[in-house]
Coordinates of C-alpha atoms in Angstrom, one line a residue:
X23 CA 0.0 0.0 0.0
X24 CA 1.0 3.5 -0.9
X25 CA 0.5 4.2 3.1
X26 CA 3.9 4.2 5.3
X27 CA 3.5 0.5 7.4
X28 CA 3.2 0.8 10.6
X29 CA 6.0 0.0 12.5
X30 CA 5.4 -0.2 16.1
X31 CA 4.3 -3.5 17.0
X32 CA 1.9 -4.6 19.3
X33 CA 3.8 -6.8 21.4
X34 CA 7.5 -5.1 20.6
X35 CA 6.8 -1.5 21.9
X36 CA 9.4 -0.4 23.6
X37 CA 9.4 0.6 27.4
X38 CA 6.0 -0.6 27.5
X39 CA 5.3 -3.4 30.3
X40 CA 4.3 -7.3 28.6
X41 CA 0.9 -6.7 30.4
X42 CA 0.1 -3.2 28.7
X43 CA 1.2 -5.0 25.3
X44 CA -1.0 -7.7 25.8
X45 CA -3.9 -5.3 27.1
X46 CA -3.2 -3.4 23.8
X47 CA -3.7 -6.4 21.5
X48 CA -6.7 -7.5 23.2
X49 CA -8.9 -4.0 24.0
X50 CA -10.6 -4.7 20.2
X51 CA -12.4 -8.0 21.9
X52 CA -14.0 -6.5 24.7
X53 CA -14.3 -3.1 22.8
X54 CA -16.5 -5.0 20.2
X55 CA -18.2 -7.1 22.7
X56 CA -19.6 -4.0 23.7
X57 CA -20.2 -1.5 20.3
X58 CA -21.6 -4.1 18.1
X59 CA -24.7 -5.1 20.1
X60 CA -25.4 -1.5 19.9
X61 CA -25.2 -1.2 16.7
X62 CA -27.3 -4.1 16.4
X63 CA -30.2 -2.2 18.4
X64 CA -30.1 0.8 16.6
X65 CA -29.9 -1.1 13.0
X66 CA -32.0 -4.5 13.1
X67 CA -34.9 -3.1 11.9
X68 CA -32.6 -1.7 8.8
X69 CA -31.1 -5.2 8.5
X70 CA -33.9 -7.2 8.6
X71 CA -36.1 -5.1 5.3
X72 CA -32.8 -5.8 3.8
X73 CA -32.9 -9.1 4.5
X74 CA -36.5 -9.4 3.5
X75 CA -35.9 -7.6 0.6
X76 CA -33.2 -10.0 -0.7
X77 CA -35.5 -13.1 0.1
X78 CA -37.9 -12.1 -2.1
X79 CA -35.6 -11.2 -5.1
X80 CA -34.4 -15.0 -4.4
X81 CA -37.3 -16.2 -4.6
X82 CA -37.9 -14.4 -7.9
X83 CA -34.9 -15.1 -9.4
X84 CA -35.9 -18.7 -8.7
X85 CA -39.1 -18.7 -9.8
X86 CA -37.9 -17.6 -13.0
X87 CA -35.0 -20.3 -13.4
X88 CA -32.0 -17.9 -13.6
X89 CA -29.0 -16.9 -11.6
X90 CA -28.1 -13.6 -10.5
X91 CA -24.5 -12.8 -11.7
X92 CA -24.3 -9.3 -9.8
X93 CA -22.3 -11.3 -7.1
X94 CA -20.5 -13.0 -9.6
X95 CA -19.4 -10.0 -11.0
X96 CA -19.2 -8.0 -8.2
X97 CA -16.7 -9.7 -5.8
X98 CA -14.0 -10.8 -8.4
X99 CA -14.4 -6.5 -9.6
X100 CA -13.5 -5.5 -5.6
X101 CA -10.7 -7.8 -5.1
X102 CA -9.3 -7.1 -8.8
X103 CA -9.7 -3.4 -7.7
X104 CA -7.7 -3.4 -4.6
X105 CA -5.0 -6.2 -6.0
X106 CA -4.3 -3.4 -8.3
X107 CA -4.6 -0.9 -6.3
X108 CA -1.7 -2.2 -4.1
X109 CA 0.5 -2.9 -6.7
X110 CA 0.4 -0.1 -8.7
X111 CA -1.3 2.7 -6.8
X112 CA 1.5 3.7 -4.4
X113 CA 4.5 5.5 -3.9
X114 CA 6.4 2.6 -5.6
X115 CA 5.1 2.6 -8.6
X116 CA 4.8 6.4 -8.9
X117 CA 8.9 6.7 -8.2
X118 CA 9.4 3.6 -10.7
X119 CA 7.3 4.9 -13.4
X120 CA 5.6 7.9 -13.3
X121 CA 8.3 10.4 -11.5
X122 CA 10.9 10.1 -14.5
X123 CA 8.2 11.3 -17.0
X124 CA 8.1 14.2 -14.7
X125 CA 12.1 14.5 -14.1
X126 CA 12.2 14.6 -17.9
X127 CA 9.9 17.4 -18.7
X128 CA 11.6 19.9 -15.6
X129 CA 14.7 19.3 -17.5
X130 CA 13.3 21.1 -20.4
X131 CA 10.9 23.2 -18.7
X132 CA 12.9 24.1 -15.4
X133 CA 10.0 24.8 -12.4
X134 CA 7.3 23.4 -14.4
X135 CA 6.4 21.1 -11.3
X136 CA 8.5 22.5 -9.0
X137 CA 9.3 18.3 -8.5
X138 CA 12.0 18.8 -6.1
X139 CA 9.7 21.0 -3.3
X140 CA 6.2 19.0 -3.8
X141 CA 7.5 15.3 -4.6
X142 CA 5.1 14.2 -1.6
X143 CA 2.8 16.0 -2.4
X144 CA 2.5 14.7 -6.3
X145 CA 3.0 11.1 -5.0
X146 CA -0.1 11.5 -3.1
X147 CA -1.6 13.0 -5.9
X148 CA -1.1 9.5 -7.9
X149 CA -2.5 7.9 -4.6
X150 CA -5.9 9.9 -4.9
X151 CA -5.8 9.6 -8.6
X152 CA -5.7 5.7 -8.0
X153 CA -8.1 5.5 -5.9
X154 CA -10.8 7.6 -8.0
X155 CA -10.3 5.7 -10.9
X156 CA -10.3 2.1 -9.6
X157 CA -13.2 3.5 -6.6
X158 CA -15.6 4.7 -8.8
X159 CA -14.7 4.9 -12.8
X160 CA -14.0 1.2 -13.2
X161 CA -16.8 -0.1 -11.1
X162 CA -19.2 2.1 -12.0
X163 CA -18.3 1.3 -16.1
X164 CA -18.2 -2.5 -15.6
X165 CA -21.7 -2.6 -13.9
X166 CA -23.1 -0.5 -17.1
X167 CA -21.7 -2.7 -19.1
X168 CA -22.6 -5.8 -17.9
X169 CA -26.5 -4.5 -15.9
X170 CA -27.3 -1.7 -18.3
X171 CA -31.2 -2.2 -16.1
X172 CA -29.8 -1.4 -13.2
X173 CA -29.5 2.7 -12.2
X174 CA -26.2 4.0 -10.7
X175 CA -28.1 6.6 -8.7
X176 CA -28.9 3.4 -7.2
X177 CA -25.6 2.7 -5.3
X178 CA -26.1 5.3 -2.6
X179 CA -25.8 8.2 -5.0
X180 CA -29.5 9.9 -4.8
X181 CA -29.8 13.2 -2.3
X182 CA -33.4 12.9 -1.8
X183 CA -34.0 12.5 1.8
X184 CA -30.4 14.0 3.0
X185 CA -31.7 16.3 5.6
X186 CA -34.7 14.0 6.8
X187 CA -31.9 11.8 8.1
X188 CA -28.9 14.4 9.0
X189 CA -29.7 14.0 12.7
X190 CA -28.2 10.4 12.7
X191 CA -25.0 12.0 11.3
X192 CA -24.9 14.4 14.3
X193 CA -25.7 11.0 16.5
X194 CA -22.9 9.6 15.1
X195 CA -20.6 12.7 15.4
X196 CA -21.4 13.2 19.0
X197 CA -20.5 9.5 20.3
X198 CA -17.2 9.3 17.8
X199 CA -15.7 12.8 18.6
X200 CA -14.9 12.3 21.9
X201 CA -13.3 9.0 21.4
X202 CA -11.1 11.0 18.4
X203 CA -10.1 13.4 20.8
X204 CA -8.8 10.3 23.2
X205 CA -7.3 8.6 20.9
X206 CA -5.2 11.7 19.1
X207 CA -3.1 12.0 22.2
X208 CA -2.0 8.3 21.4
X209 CA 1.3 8.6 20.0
X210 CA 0.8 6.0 17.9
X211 CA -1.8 8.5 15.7
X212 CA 0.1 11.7 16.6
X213 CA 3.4 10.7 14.5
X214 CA 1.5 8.6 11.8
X215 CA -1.1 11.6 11.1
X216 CA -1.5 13.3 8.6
X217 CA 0.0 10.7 6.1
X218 CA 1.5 14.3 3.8
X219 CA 4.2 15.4 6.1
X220 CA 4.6 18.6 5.0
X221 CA 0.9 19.6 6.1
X222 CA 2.5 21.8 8.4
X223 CA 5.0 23.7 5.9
X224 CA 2.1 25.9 4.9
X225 CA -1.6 26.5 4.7
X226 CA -1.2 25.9 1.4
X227 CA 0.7 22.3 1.4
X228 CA -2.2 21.4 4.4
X229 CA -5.1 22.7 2.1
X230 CA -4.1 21.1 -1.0
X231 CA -3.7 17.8 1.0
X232 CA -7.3 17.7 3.2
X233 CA -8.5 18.6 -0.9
X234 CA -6.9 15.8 -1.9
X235 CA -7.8 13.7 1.5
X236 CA -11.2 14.3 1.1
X237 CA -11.3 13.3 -3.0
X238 CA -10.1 9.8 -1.4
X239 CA -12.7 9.6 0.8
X240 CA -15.7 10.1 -1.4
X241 CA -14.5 7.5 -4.2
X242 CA -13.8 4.9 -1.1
X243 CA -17.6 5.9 0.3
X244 CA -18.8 5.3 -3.1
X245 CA -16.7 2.1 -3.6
X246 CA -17.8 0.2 -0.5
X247 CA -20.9 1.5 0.9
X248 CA -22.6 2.8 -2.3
X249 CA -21.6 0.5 -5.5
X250 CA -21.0 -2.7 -3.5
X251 CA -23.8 -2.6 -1.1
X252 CA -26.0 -1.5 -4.1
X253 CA -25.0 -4.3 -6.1
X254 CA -25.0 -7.2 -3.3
X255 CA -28.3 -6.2 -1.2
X256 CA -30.5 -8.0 -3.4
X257 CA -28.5 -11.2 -3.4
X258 CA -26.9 -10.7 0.1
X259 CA -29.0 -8.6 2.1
X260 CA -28.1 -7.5 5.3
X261 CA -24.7 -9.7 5.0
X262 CA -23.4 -7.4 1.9
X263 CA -23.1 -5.0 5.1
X264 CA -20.8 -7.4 7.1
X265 CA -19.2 -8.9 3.9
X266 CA -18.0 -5.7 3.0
X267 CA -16.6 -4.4 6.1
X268 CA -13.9 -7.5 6.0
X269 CA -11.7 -6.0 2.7
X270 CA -12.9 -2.4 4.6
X271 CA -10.7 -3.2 8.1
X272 CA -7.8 -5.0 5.2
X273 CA -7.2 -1.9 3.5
X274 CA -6.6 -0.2 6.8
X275 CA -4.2 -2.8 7.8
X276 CA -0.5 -0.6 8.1
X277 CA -2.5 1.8 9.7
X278 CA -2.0 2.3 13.8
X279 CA -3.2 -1.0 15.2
X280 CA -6.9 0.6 17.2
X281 CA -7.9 2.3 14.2
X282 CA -7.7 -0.8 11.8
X283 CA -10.0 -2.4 14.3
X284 CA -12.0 0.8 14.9
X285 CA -12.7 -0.1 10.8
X286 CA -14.7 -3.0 11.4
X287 CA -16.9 -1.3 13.7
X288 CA -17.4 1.7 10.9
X289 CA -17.7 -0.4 8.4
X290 CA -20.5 -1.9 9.6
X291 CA -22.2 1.3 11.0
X292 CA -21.0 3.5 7.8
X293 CA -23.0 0.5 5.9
X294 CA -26.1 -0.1 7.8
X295 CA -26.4 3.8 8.1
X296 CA -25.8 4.1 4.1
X297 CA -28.9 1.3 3.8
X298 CA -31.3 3.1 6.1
X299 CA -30.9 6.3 4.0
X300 CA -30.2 5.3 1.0
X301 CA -27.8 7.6 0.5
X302 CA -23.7 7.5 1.0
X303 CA -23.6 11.1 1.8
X304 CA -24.0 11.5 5.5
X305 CA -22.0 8.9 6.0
X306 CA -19.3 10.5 3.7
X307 CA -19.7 13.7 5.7
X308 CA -18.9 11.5 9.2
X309 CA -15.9 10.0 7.7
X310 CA -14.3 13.1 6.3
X311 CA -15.0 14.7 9.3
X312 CA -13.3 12.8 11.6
X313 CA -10.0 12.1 8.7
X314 CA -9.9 15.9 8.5
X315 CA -9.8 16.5 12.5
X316 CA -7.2 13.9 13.3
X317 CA -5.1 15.8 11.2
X318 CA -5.7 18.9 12.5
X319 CA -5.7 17.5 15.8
X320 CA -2.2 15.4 15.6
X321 CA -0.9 18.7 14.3
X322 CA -2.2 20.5 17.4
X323 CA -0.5 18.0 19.8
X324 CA 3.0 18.5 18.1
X325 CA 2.7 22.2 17.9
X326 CA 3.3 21.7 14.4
X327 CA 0.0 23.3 12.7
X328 CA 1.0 26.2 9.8
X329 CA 1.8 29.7 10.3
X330 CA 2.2 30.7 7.1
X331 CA 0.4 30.5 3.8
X332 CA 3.2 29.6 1.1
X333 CA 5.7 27.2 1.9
X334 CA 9.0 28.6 1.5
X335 CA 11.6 28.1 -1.1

């Protein structure tokens, strides 16, 4: 992954006492024990129309002697997407490949990119650009292709309704907000966030990265809880929820150990929450929320946020 790995290991951390390692690697058990009953409460009714919904496409399908193929279609597309995603959407690749392009041209255009003072920055650019195409672009074309019935407004992507339901994204801001704020004075997050390092050179370098941040965000909402829960509810129903928030916690694996458990729990909430409104927006504007604060917030605990607008140089 384009992401720097993690390096601090859960059972190798340094002046930390074996029993605070092993209550470190164990917290998620109890910590889930706890959250996902909740969430069970305040979604079953969500779950089981889903659920209904899905037996009666079933039972259509089978009444009419044929085989859905959105599944079949559907799961190869995801893991296809993030395979290449992985291998070719990171800072590897854009060194190997695309930076020499770049090199090339400021040779005979001196300051064209200004490569030497935003090399992060454009590497992150390739990140975002990855993950827009593969998120949304190469789904979204496939699924015309192959179900030119089926609507794309469909996968989460309809506003009707948005402010009928915006008090469940407050409800969701006010329980995860002060667990950010906890967490941020981990350590763990406070040198790992934000992923651009040179957020705190200016306002401009931090702007132009939360831009960039946010970009990400929406194609990944789109990915997971619009075009795959739109495309698997009727075959899955409320297990497309919980089948997609298994590669959802993967691709957060290099992040800080908590947080790629704390995706399994958003997943699944960020899901069930997209399927009661129909809509991937509010549950967009909760993500982006709390990626956009953490940053703010691990710059706030270094002392490290901007003073100036233009970086230097």
């Amino acid at each position: 992954m384009f992401l720097r790995p993690h390096t601090a290991d859960a059972l190798a951390t340094g002046g930390t006492s074996t029993l605070a390692r092993i209550g470190h690697v164990f917290f998620p058990v109890p910590a889930l024990l706890v959250v996902l009953p909740l969430i069970y409460l305040f979604f079953r009714k969500t779950w089981r129309e889903l659920d209904e919904e899905a037996h009666e496409h079933r039972g259509h399908m089978l009444s009419l002697g044929v085989t859905d193929l959105r599944p079949f279609v559907a799961l190869p597309l995801c893991a296809l997407v993030l395979t290449m995603q992985d291998y070719y959407g990171g800072r590897f690749f854009f060194d190997e490949v695309i930076k020499p392009y770049l090199s090339d041209f400021e040779l005979t255009h001196p300051g064209a990119f200004k490569l030497a003072k935003y090399d992060e920055l454009y590497g992150f650019a390739w990140w975002v650009t990855a993950r827009v195409v593969g998120y949304v672009f190469v789904p979204f074309a496939v699924w015309k292709i192959a179900f030119r019935e089926d609507s794309l407004l469909d996968f989460g992507l309809r506003t009707r309704g948005f402010f009928k339901h915006a008090w469940i994204y407050g409800l969701f801001l006010a329980v995860v907000l002060p667990a950010m704020w906890i967490v941020s004075r981990n350590p763990d997050f406070g040198t790992y966030y934000p992923f651009y390092k040179q957020s705190s050179r200016s306002w401009c370098d931090f702007l132009l990265w939360e831009g960039m941040y946010m970009a990400q965000f929406f194609a990944l909402e789109i990915f997971f809880r619009g075009w795959w829960l739109g495309a698997l509810r009727k075959s899955f129903g409320s297990g497309a929820i919980f089948a997609m928030a298994v590669p959802y916690c993967m691709i957060h694996y290099g992040k800080p150990y908590l947080e790629a458990n704390g995706a399994i729990v958003a997943g699944i909430a960020l899901g069930s929450l997209s399927m009661r409104t129909k809509s991937i927006y509010q549950g967009f504007l909760v993500h982006v929320t709390v990626a956009v604060l953490m940053d703010w917030l691990a710059l706030s605990h270094r002392h490290a946020l901007p003073t100036q607008l233009w970086a230097p140089g």
